[in-house]
Amino acid sequence: MRLVLLGPPGAGKGTQAKMLEGELGLPQIASGDLLRTAVRAKTPLGVEARRYMDKGALVPDELVIKLVEQRLQQADAVNGYILDGFPRTHKQAEALRQMLAGHGQAIDVVAALIVPNDEIVKRISGRRTCRNCGATYHLIFDPPRNMNVCDKCNGELYQREDDAEDTVRMRLQTYDTQTKPLLEYYEQAGLLRRIDGVGSLETVHQRLKTALAGVAQRA
Ligand code: AP5
């Protein structure tokens, strides 16, 4: 299955993608994680991307499209994937459609997590991320067993630089203007499933699984 997870920053895309990974046997491919890896490695793309990420703006389409395209060609993606955070603009959505069409493939379903802004601010302010494996926690809603230590790999938990309040506000604006229109784009393509993203992690997960049940997979 080729699944796209859409939703504003902090909606729970990464959390739900990680829960689905094992159940569906598909890799989570998160454009934000790919970019953060490039930033940490200080590659030319990473250095360029950081200028945008620190402001809460989108990284230019051509950089992200190239990065994701390379990732989709890896062996673990051959039977499908969970795309988290990509596409985020009309240009990226079209590039993805054409990239897949070139291989006789297409996106099977797009699941959009709907979460209001006040809930998002609560979620992002309490988020902690593992420096080592990228697992995410929430200090109240999904706390680690030991403060600042990842349950899965004992890595150090940190607060993402772009989770500062002003940057979050900018990311929400960026979502509204550049990414939200994709809901309409995918609705018209008959691929969109809207999921109420408010509720416990497990409640949202069950809604997501119900929405995905019976999705017909294409080539
Ligand atoms: P990216 O890393 O993709 O960030 P994002 O889309 O802003 O999404 P987040 O990672 O903030 O949130 P999420 O929805 O995954 O939520 P999570 O599961 O962690 O992008 C970062 C930056 O990179 C962008 O700003 C941009 O600059 C650049 N970028 C990335 N992709 C790009 C692209 N395609 N084009 C251009 N630029 C791009 O959950 C959040 C918190 O809530 C966690 O603490 C979690 O534990 C908690 N939580 C989750 N679910 C629930 C629940 N049901 N109840 C309570 N708490 C919950």
PDB file of C-alpha atoms and ligand atoms in Angstrom:
ATOM      1  CA  MET A   1       0.000   0.000   0.000  1.00  0.00           C
ATOM      2  CA  ARG A   2       1.178   3.527  -0.806  1.00  0.00           C
ATOM      3  CA  LEU A   3      -0.260   5.736   1.907  1.00  0.00           C
ATOM      4  CA  VAL A   4       0.115   9.488   2.417  1.00  0.00           C
ATOM      5  CA  LEU A   5      -0.448  10.933   5.899  1.00  0.00           C
ATOM      6  CA  LEU A   6      -1.491  14.581   5.786  1.00  0.00           C
ATOM      7  CA  GLY A   7      -2.070  16.968   8.654  1.00  0.00           C
ATOM      8  CA  PRO A   8      -0.784  20.080  10.381  1.00  0.00           C
ATOM      9  CA  PRO A   9       2.433  20.097  12.434  1.00  0.00           C
ATOM     10  CA  GLY A  10       1.931  18.104  15.619  1.00  0.00           C
ATOM     11  CA  ALA A  11      -1.229  16.376  14.346  1.00  0.00           C
ATOM     12  CA  GLY A  12       0.277  12.972  15.134  1.00  0.00           C
ATOM     13  CA  LYS A  13       1.444  11.914  11.666  1.00  0.00           C
ATOM     14  CA  GLY A  14       4.797  10.607  12.896  1.00  0.00           C
ATOM     15  CA  THR A  15       3.260   8.875  15.926  1.00  0.00           C
ATOM     16  CA  GLN A  16       0.597   7.119  13.828  1.00  0.00           C
ATOM     17  CA  ALA A  17       3.071   6.264  11.047  1.00  0.00           C
ATOM     18  CA  LYS A  18       5.308   4.493  13.563  1.00  0.00           C
ATOM     19  CA  MET A  19       2.309   2.561  14.957  1.00  0.00           C
ATOM     20  CA  LEU A  20       1.305   1.502  11.421  1.00  0.00           C
ATOM     21  CA  GLU A  21       4.830   0.536  10.295  1.00  0.00           C
ATOM     22  CA  GLY A  22       4.900  -2.805  12.093  1.00  0.00           C
ATOM     23  CA  GLU A  23       1.227  -3.575  11.488  1.00  0.00           C
ATOM     24  CA  LEU A  24       1.391  -2.986   7.737  1.00  0.00           C
ATOM     25  CA  GLY A  25       5.007  -4.093   7.283  1.00  0.00           C
ATOM     26  CA  LEU A  26       5.750  -0.852   5.450  1.00  0.00           C
ATOM     27  CA  PRO A  27       8.455   1.757   6.092  1.00  0.00           C
ATOM     28  CA  GLN A  28       7.615   5.239   7.359  1.00  0.00           C
ATOM     29  CA  ILE A  29       9.223   7.765   5.018  1.00  0.00           C
ATOM     30  CA  ALA A  30       9.176  11.148   6.723  1.00  0.00           C
ATOM     31  CA  SER A  31      10.481  14.128   4.756  1.00  0.00           C
ATOM     32  CA  GLY A  32      11.181  15.983   8.029  1.00  0.00           C
ATOM     33  CA  ASP A  33      13.382  13.099   9.264  1.00  0.00           C
ATOM     34  CA  LEU A  34      15.232  12.942   5.924  1.00  0.00           C
ATOM     35  CA  LEU A  35      15.852  16.683   6.148  1.00  0.00           C
ATOM     36  CA  ARG A  36      16.949  16.582   9.805  1.00  0.00           C
ATOM     37  CA  THR A  37      19.444  13.805   8.942  1.00  0.00           C
ATOM     38  CA  ALA A  38      20.878  16.005   6.175  1.00  0.00           C
ATOM     39  CA  VAL A  39      21.025  18.986   8.573  1.00  0.00           C
ATOM     40  CA  ARG A  40      22.897  16.932  11.200  1.00  0.00           C
ATOM     41  CA  ALA A  41      25.339  15.628   8.570  1.00  0.00           C
ATOM     42  CA  LYS A  42      25.833  19.231   7.337  1.00  0.00           C
ATOM     43  CA  THR A  43      25.507  18.145   3.718  1.00  0.00           C
ATOM     44  CA  PRO A  44      25.069  21.052   1.233  1.00  0.00           C
ATOM     45  CA  LEU A  45      21.340  20.200   1.066  1.00  0.00           C
ATOM     46  CA  GLY A  46      21.166  20.096   4.870  1.00  0.00           C
ATOM     47  CA  VAL A  47      22.849  23.485   5.247  1.00  0.00           C
ATOM     48  CA  GLU A  48      20.445  25.000   2.701  1.00  0.00           C
ATOM     49  CA  ALA A  49      17.371  23.281   4.225  1.00  0.00           C
ATOM     50  CA  ARG A  50      18.178  24.470   7.741  1.00  0.00           C
ATOM     51  CA  ARG A  51      17.710  28.119   6.727  1.00  0.00           C
ATOM     52  CA  TYR A  52      14.052  27.396   5.974  1.00  0.00           C
ATOM     53  CA  MET A  53      13.332  24.898   8.742  1.00  0.00           C
ATOM     54  CA  ASP A  54      14.564  27.243  11.487  1.00  0.00           C
ATOM     55  CA  LYS A  55      12.036  29.841  10.320  1.00  0.00           C
ATOM     56  CA  GLY A  56       9.133  27.411  10.068  1.00  0.00           C
ATOM     57  CA  ALA A  57       9.047  27.816   6.275  1.00  0.00           C
ATOM     58  CA  LEU A  58       8.959  25.040   3.710  1.00  0.00           C
ATOM     59  CA  VAL A  59      12.210  23.842   2.172  1.00  0.00           C
ATOM     60  CA  PRO A  60      12.171  24.545  -1.609  1.00  0.00           C
ATOM     61  CA  ASP A  61      10.240  21.938  -3.565  1.00  0.00           C
ATOM     62  CA  GLU A  62      13.100  20.812  -5.812  1.00  0.00           C
ATOM     63  CA  LEU A  63      15.323  19.923  -2.826  1.00  0.00           C
ATOM     64  CA  VAL A  64      12.647  17.915  -1.039  1.00  0.00           C
ATOM     65  CA  ILE A  65      11.390  16.189  -4.169  1.00  0.00           C
ATOM     66  CA  LYS A  66      14.897  14.959  -5.009  1.00  0.00           C
ATOM     67  CA  LEU A  67      15.461  13.706  -1.465  1.00  0.00           C
ATOM     68  CA  VAL A  68      12.162  11.806  -1.337  1.00  0.00           C
ATOM     69  CA  GLU A  69      12.580  10.402  -4.838  1.00  0.00           C
ATOM     70  CA  GLN A  70      15.948   8.898  -3.848  1.00  0.00           C
ATOM     71  CA  ARG A  71      14.413   7.415  -0.699  1.00  0.00           C
ATOM     72  CA  LEU A  72      11.490   5.846  -2.601  1.00  0.00           C
ATOM     73  CA  GLN A  73      13.954   3.968  -4.790  1.00  0.00           C
ATOM     74  CA  GLN A  74      15.403   2.027  -1.853  1.00  0.00           C
ATOM     75  CA  ALA A  75      14.666  -1.675  -1.610  1.00  0.00           C
ATOM     76  CA  ASP A  76      12.414  -1.502   1.474  1.00  0.00           C
ATOM     77  CA  ALA A  77       9.972   0.767  -0.387  1.00  0.00           C
ATOM     78  CA  VAL A  78       9.287  -1.614  -3.228  1.00  0.00           C
ATOM     79  CA  ASN A  79       5.960  -2.889  -1.823  1.00  0.00           C
ATOM     80  CA  GLY A  80       4.740   0.447  -0.531  1.00  0.00           C
ATOM     81  CA  TYR A  81       5.321   2.961   2.251  1.00  0.00           C
ATOM     82  CA  ILE A  82       3.790   5.444   4.616  1.00  0.00           C
ATOM     83  CA  LEU A  83       4.651   8.951   3.442  1.00  0.00           C
ATOM     84  CA  ASP A  84       4.701  11.331   6.405  1.00  0.00           C
ATOM     85  CA  GLY A  85       5.027  15.072   5.692  1.00  0.00           C
ATOM     86  CA  PHE A  86       5.307  14.725   1.927  1.00  0.00           C
ATOM     87  CA  PRO A  87       3.787  16.018  -0.278  1.00  0.00           C
ATOM     88  CA  ARG A  88       3.217  19.438   1.260  1.00  0.00           C
ATOM     89  CA  THR A  89       2.619  21.610  -1.803  1.00  0.00           C
ATOM     90  CA  HIS A  90       0.736  21.241  -5.050  1.00  0.00           C
ATOM     91  CA  LYS A  91       4.057  21.006  -6.897  1.00  0.00           C
ATOM     92  CA  GLN A  92       5.228  18.151  -4.655  1.00  0.00           C
ATOM     93  CA  ALA A  93       1.913  16.316  -5.089  1.00  0.00           C
ATOM     94  CA  GLU A  94       2.187  16.561  -8.860  1.00  0.00           C
ATOM     95  CA  ALA A  95       5.850  15.489  -8.792  1.00  0.00           C
ATOM     96  CA  LEU A  96       4.887  12.454  -6.712  1.00  0.00           C
ATOM     97  CA  ARG A  97       2.059  11.545  -9.053  1.00  0.00           C
ATOM     98  CA  GLN A  98       4.361  11.736 -12.075  1.00  0.00           C
ATOM     99  CA  MET A  99       7.222   9.910 -10.332  1.00  0.00           C
ATOM    100  CA  LEU A 100       4.891   6.989  -9.543  1.00  0.00           C
ATOM    101  CA  ALA A 101       3.130   7.035 -12.902  1.00  0.00           C
ATOM    102  CA  GLY A 102       6.563   6.552 -14.506  1.00  0.00           C
ATOM    103  CA  HIS A 103       6.629   3.126 -12.800  1.00  0.00           C
ATOM    104  CA  GLY A 104       2.959   2.340 -13.432  1.00  0.00           C
ATOM    105  CA  GLN A 105       2.183   3.079  -9.782  1.00  0.00           C
ATOM    106  CA  ALA A 106      -0.079   5.457  -7.856  1.00  0.00           C
ATOM    107  CA  ILE A 107      -0.942   6.540  -4.318  1.00  0.00           C
ATOM    108  CA  ASP A 108      -3.643   4.236  -2.897  1.00  0.00           C
ATOM    109  CA  VAL A 109      -5.012   6.448  -0.139  1.00  0.00           C
ATOM    110  CA  VAL A 110      -4.443   9.768   1.639  1.00  0.00           C
ATOM    111  CA  ALA A 111      -5.357   9.952   5.327  1.00  0.00           C
ATOM    112  CA  ALA A 112      -5.707  13.467   6.753  1.00  0.00           C
ATOM    113  CA  LEU A 113      -5.562  13.890  10.533  1.00  0.00           C
ATOM    114  CA  ILE A 114      -7.851  16.746  11.574  1.00  0.00           C
ATOM    115  CA  VAL A 115      -6.719  18.468  14.794  1.00  0.00           C
ATOM    116  CA  PRO A 116      -7.573  22.024  15.958  1.00  0.00           C
ATOM    117  CA  ASN A 117      -4.763  24.536  16.586  1.00  0.00           C
ATOM    118  CA  ASP A 118      -5.167  24.783  20.389  1.00  0.00           C
ATOM    119  CA  GLU A 119      -4.656  21.003  20.696  1.00  0.00           C
ATOM    120  CA  ILE A 120      -1.639  21.193  18.372  1.00  0.00           C
ATOM    121  CA  VAL A 121       0.067  23.801  20.542  1.00  0.00           C
ATOM    122  CA  LYS A 122      -0.393  21.524  23.601  1.00  0.00           C
ATOM    123  CA  ARG A 123       1.018  18.572  21.709  1.00  0.00           C
ATOM    124  CA  ILE A 124       4.049  20.311  20.276  1.00  0.00           C
ATOM    125  CA  SER A 125       5.017  22.049  23.503  1.00  0.00           C
ATOM    126  CA  GLY A 126       5.197  18.689  25.311  1.00  0.00           C
ATOM    127  CA  ARG A 127       6.896  16.732  22.541  1.00  0.00           C
ATOM    128  CA  ARG A 128      10.285  15.169  23.142  1.00  0.00           C
ATOM    129  CA  THR A 129      12.193  13.368  20.380  1.00  0.00           C
ATOM    130  CA  CYS A 130      14.986  10.790  20.630  1.00  0.00           C
ATOM    131  CA  ARG A 131      18.283  12.060  19.180  1.00  0.00           C
ATOM    132  CA  ASN A 132      19.289   8.521  18.335  1.00  0.00           C
ATOM    133  CA  CYS A 133      16.245   6.712  16.829  1.00  0.00           C
ATOM    134  CA  GLY A 134      13.792   9.588  16.264  1.00  0.00           C
ATOM    135  CA  ALA A 135      11.017   8.097  18.474  1.00  0.00           C
ATOM    136  CA  THR A 136       8.639  10.748  19.786  1.00  0.00           C
ATOM    137  CA  TYR A 137       7.038  11.088  23.219  1.00  0.00           C
ATOM    138  CA  HIS A 138       4.825  13.563  24.981  1.00  0.00           C
ATOM    139  CA  LEU A 139       5.542  14.622  28.549  1.00  0.00           C
ATOM    140  CA  ILE A 140       1.857  14.178  29.511  1.00  0.00           C
ATOM    141  CA  PHE A 141       0.062  12.175  26.789  1.00  0.00           C
ATOM    142  CA  ASP A 142       2.789   9.605  26.017  1.00  0.00           C
ATOM    143  CA  PRO A 143       5.562   9.953  28.587  1.00  0.00           C
ATOM    144  CA  PRO A 144       8.814   7.972  28.479  1.00  0.00           C
ATOM    145  CA  ARG A 145       9.444   5.585  31.426  1.00  0.00           C
ATOM    146  CA  ASN A 146      12.469   7.649  32.499  1.00  0.00           C
ATOM    147  CA  MET A 147      12.640  11.409  32.056  1.00  0.00           C
ATOM    148  CA  ASN A 148      14.753  12.399  29.014  1.00  0.00           C
ATOM    149  CA  VAL A 149      15.616   8.785  28.107  1.00  0.00           C
ATOM    150  CA  CYS A 150      14.180   6.910  25.107  1.00  0.00           C
ATOM    151  CA  ASP A 151      12.317   3.687  26.082  1.00  0.00           C
ATOM    152  CA  LYS A 152      13.359   2.026  22.837  1.00  0.00           C
ATOM    153  CA  CYS A 153      17.115   2.714  22.592  1.00  0.00           C
ATOM    154  CA  ASN A 154      18.120   4.650  25.755  1.00  0.00           C
ATOM    155  CA  GLY A 155      18.978   7.641  23.523  1.00  0.00           C
ATOM    156  CA  GLU A 156      18.729  11.195  24.847  1.00  0.00           C
ATOM    157  CA  LEU A 157      15.362  12.951  24.418  1.00  0.00           C
ATOM    158  CA  TYR A 158      15.409  16.579  23.266  1.00  0.00           C
ATOM    159  CA  GLN A 159      13.011  19.322  22.208  1.00  0.00           C
ATOM    160  CA  ARG A 160      13.191  20.098  18.481  1.00  0.00           C
ATOM    161  CA  GLU A 161      14.560  23.559  17.666  1.00  0.00           C
ATOM    162  CA  ASP A 162      11.542  24.303  15.441  1.00  0.00           C
ATOM    163  CA  ASP A 163       9.135  23.500  18.293  1.00  0.00           C
ATOM    164  CA  ALA A 164       9.695  26.975  19.821  1.00  0.00           C
ATOM    165  CA  GLU A 165       6.369  28.837  20.083  1.00  0.00           C
ATOM    166  CA  ASP A 166       7.018  31.487  17.378  1.00  0.00           C
ATOM    167  CA  THR A 167       8.266  28.898  14.895  1.00  0.00           C
ATOM    168  CA  VAL A 168       5.242  26.672  15.568  1.00  0.00           C
ATOM    169  CA  ARG A 169       2.934  29.604  14.820  1.00  0.00           C
ATOM    170  CA  MET A 170       4.757  30.132  11.519  1.00  0.00           C
ATOM    171  CA  ARG A 171       4.568  26.387  10.684  1.00  0.00           C
ATOM    172  CA  LEU A 172       0.799  26.451  11.267  1.00  0.00           C
ATOM    173  CA  GLN A 173       0.450  29.424   8.908  1.00  0.00           C
ATOM    174  CA  THR A 174       2.595  27.672   6.328  1.00  0.00           C
ATOM    175  CA  TYR A 175       0.357  24.606   6.625  1.00  0.00           C
ATOM    176  CA  ASP A 176      -2.817  26.664   6.123  1.00  0.00           C
ATOM    177  CA  THR A 177      -1.574  28.454   3.019  1.00  0.00           C
ATOM    178  CA  GLN A 178       0.518  25.792   1.280  1.00  0.00           C
ATOM    179  CA  THR A 179      -0.495  22.326   2.451  1.00  0.00           C
ATOM    180  CA  LYS A 180      -4.178  22.491   3.428  1.00  0.00           C
ATOM    181  CA  PRO A 181      -5.217  23.007  -0.234  1.00  0.00           C
ATOM    182  CA  LEU A 182      -3.968  19.452  -0.846  1.00  0.00           C
ATOM    183  CA  LEU A 183      -7.038  18.143   1.005  1.00  0.00           C
ATOM    184  CA  GLU A 184      -9.143  19.425  -1.887  1.00  0.00           C
ATOM    185  CA  TYR A 185      -6.624  18.122  -4.437  1.00  0.00           C
ATOM    186  CA  TYR A 186      -6.817  14.586  -3.034  1.00  0.00           C
ATOM    187  CA  GLU A 187     -10.565  14.800  -2.383  1.00  0.00           C
ATOM    188  CA  GLN A 188     -11.096  15.470  -6.076  1.00  0.00           C
ATOM    189  CA  ALA A 189      -8.880  12.504  -6.900  1.00  0.00           C
ATOM    190  CA  GLY A 190     -11.159  10.343  -4.716  1.00  0.00           C
ATOM    191  CA  LEU A 191      -8.267   9.361  -2.424  1.00  0.00           C
ATOM    192  CA  LEU A 192      -8.941  11.378   0.738  1.00  0.00           C
ATOM    193  CA  ARG A 193     -10.042   9.958   4.092  1.00  0.00           C
ATOM    194  CA  ARG A 194     -10.540  12.556   6.866  1.00  0.00           C
ATOM    195  CA  ILE A 195      -9.791  11.261  10.351  1.00  0.00           C
ATOM    196  CA  ASP A 196     -10.670  12.982  13.611  1.00  0.00           C
ATOM    197  CA  GLY A 197      -7.204  13.267  15.192  1.00  0.00           C
ATOM    198  CA  VAL A 198      -8.430  14.241  18.675  1.00  0.00           C
ATOM    199  CA  GLY A 199      -8.476  11.473  21.264  1.00  0.00           C
ATOM    200  CA  SER A 200      -5.948   9.093  22.772  1.00  0.00           C
ATOM    201  CA  LEU A 201      -3.165   7.701  20.563  1.00  0.00           C
ATOM    202  CA  GLU A 202      -4.989   4.356  20.470  1.00  0.00           C
ATOM    203  CA  THR A 203      -8.414   5.883  19.698  1.00  0.00           C
ATOM    204  CA  VAL A 204      -6.987   7.820  16.744  1.00  0.00           C
ATOM    205  CA  HIS A 205      -5.121   4.718  15.632  1.00  0.00           C
ATOM    206  CA  GLN A 206      -8.310   2.646  15.566  1.00  0.00           C
ATOM    207  CA  ARG A 207     -10.064   5.347  13.490  1.00  0.00           C
ATOM    208  CA  LEU A 208      -7.150   5.365  11.075  1.00  0.00           C
ATOM    209  CA  LYS A 209      -7.166   1.583  10.716  1.00  0.00           C
ATOM    210  CA  THR A 210     -10.918   1.618  10.104  1.00  0.00           C
ATOM    211  CA  ALA A 211     -10.426   4.266   7.394  1.00  0.00           C
ATOM    212  CA  LEU A 212      -7.703   2.181   5.734  1.00  0.00           C
ATOM    213  CA  ALA A 213      -9.587  -1.107   5.870  1.00  0.00           C
ATOM    214  CA  GLY A 214     -10.720  -2.169   2.456  1.00  0.00           C
ATOM    215  CA  VAL A 215      -8.605   0.359   0.565  1.00  0.00           C
ATOM    216  CA  ALA A 216      -8.025  -1.130  -2.842  1.00  0.00           C
ATOM    217  CA  GLN A 217      -4.340  -1.309  -3.698  1.00  0.00           C
ATOM    218  CA  ARG A 218      -3.294  -0.407  -7.183  1.00  0.00           C
ATOM    219  CA  ALA A 219      -0.268  -1.642  -9.117  1.00  0.00           C
TER     220      ALA A 219
HETATM  221  P1  AP5 B   1       8.193  17.730   9.911  1.00  0.00           P
HETATM  222  O1  AP5 B   1       9.215  17.045  10.696  1.00  0.00           O
HETATM  223  O2  AP5 B   1       7.468  16.995   8.848  1.00  0.00           O
HETATM  224  O3  AP5 B   1       7.195  18.395  10.913  1.00  0.00           O
HETATM  225  P2  AP5 B   1       5.615  18.634  10.854  1.00  0.00           P
HETATM  226  O4  AP5 B   1       4.848  18.268   9.669  1.00  0.00           O
HETATM  227  O5  AP5 B   1       5.529  20.049  11.247  1.00  0.00           O
HETATM  228  O6  AP5 B   1       5.086  17.591  11.773  1.00  0.00           O
HETATM  229  P3  AP5 B   1       5.576  17.228  13.183  1.00  0.00           P
HETATM  230  O7  AP5 B   1       6.725  16.289  13.128  1.00  0.00           O
HETATM  231  O8  AP5 B   1       5.763  18.506  13.987  1.00  0.00           O
HETATM  232  O9  AP5 B   1       4.260  16.562  13.774  1.00  0.00           O
HETATM  233  P4  AP5 B   1       3.552  15.158  13.588  1.00  0.00           P
HETATM  234  O10 AP5 B   1       2.268  15.363  12.893  1.00  0.00           O
HETATM  235  O11 AP5 B   1       4.483  14.125  13.057  1.00  0.00           O
HETATM  236  O12 AP5 B   1       3.205  14.883  15.108  1.00  0.00           O
HETATM  237  P5  AP5 B   1       3.831  13.838  16.153  1.00  0.00           P
HETATM  238  O13 AP5 B   1       3.400  12.467  15.825  1.00  0.00           O
HETATM  239  O14 AP5 B   1       5.284  14.090  16.361  1.00  0.00           O
HETATM  240  O15 AP5 B   1       8.800  19.028   9.189  1.00  0.00           O
HETATM  241  C1  AP5 B   1       9.692  19.901   9.871  1.00  0.00           C
HETATM  242  C2  AP5 B   1      10.160  20.965   8.880  1.00  0.00           C
HETATM  243  O16 AP5 B   1      10.876  20.344   7.789  1.00  0.00           O
HETATM  244  C3  AP5 B   1       9.041  21.768   8.190  1.00  0.00           C
HETATM  245  O17 AP5 B   1       8.613  22.867   8.976  1.00  0.00           O
HETATM  246  C4  AP5 B   1       9.730  22.196   6.886  1.00  0.00           C
HETATM  247  O18 AP5 B   1      10.607  23.274   7.103  1.00  0.00           O
HETATM  248  C5  AP5 B   1      10.578  20.967   6.542  1.00  0.00           C
HETATM  249  N1  AP5 B   1       9.851  20.007   5.677  1.00  0.00           N
HETATM  250  C6  AP5 B   1       9.466  18.729   5.999  1.00  0.00           C
HETATM  251  N2  AP5 B   1       8.840  18.132   4.971  1.00  0.00           N
HETATM  252  C7  AP5 B   1       8.821  19.062   3.969  1.00  0.00           C
HETATM  253  C8  AP5 B   1       8.274  19.061   2.664  1.00  0.00           C
HETATM  254  N3  AP5 B   1       7.612  17.988   2.165  1.00  0.00           N
HETATM  255  N4  AP5 B   1       8.434  20.188   1.906  1.00  0.00           N
HETATM  256  C9  AP5 B   1       9.097  21.273   2.372  1.00  0.00           C
HETATM  257  N5  AP5 B   1       9.624  21.336   3.621  1.00  0.00           N
HETATM  258  C10 AP5 B   1       9.474  20.251   4.415  1.00  0.00           C
HETATM  259  O19 AP5 B   1       3.030  14.295  17.479  1.00  0.00           O
HETATM  260  C11 AP5 B   1       3.267  15.540  18.100  1.00  0.00           C
HETATM  261  C12 AP5 B   1       3.232  15.368  19.621  1.00  0.00           C
HETATM  262  O20 AP5 B   1       1.896  15.035  20.001  1.00  0.00           O
HETATM  263  C13 AP5 B   1       4.106  14.229  20.159  1.00  0.00           C
HETATM  264  O21 AP5 B   1       4.651  14.614  21.385  1.00  0.00           O
HETATM  265  C14 AP5 B   1       3.139  13.048  20.356  1.00  0.00           C
HETATM  266  O22 AP5 B   1       3.548  12.199  21.410  1.00  0.00           O
HETATM  267  C15 AP5 B   1       1.843  13.786  20.695  1.00  0.00           C
HETATM  268  N6  AP5 B   1       0.644  13.078  20.193  1.00  0.00           N
HETATM  269  C16 AP5 B   1       0.498  12.407  19.020  1.00  0.00           C
HETATM  270  N7  AP5 B   1      -0.753  11.926  18.908  1.00  0.00           N
HETATM  271  C17 AP5 B   1      -1.423  12.331  20.032  1.00  0.00           C
HETATM  272  C18 AP5 B   1      -2.755  12.141  20.500  1.00  0.00           C
HETATM  273  N8  AP5 B   1      -3.672  11.456  19.813  1.00  0.00           N
HETATM  274  N9  AP5 B   1      -3.077  12.688  21.706  1.00  0.00           N
HETATM  275  C19 AP5 B   1      -2.157  13.385  22.415  1.00  0.00           C
HETATM  276  N10 AP5 B   1      -0.876  13.581  22.033  1.00  0.00           N
HETATM  277  C20 AP5 B   1      -0.515  13.061  20.851  1.00  0.00           C
END
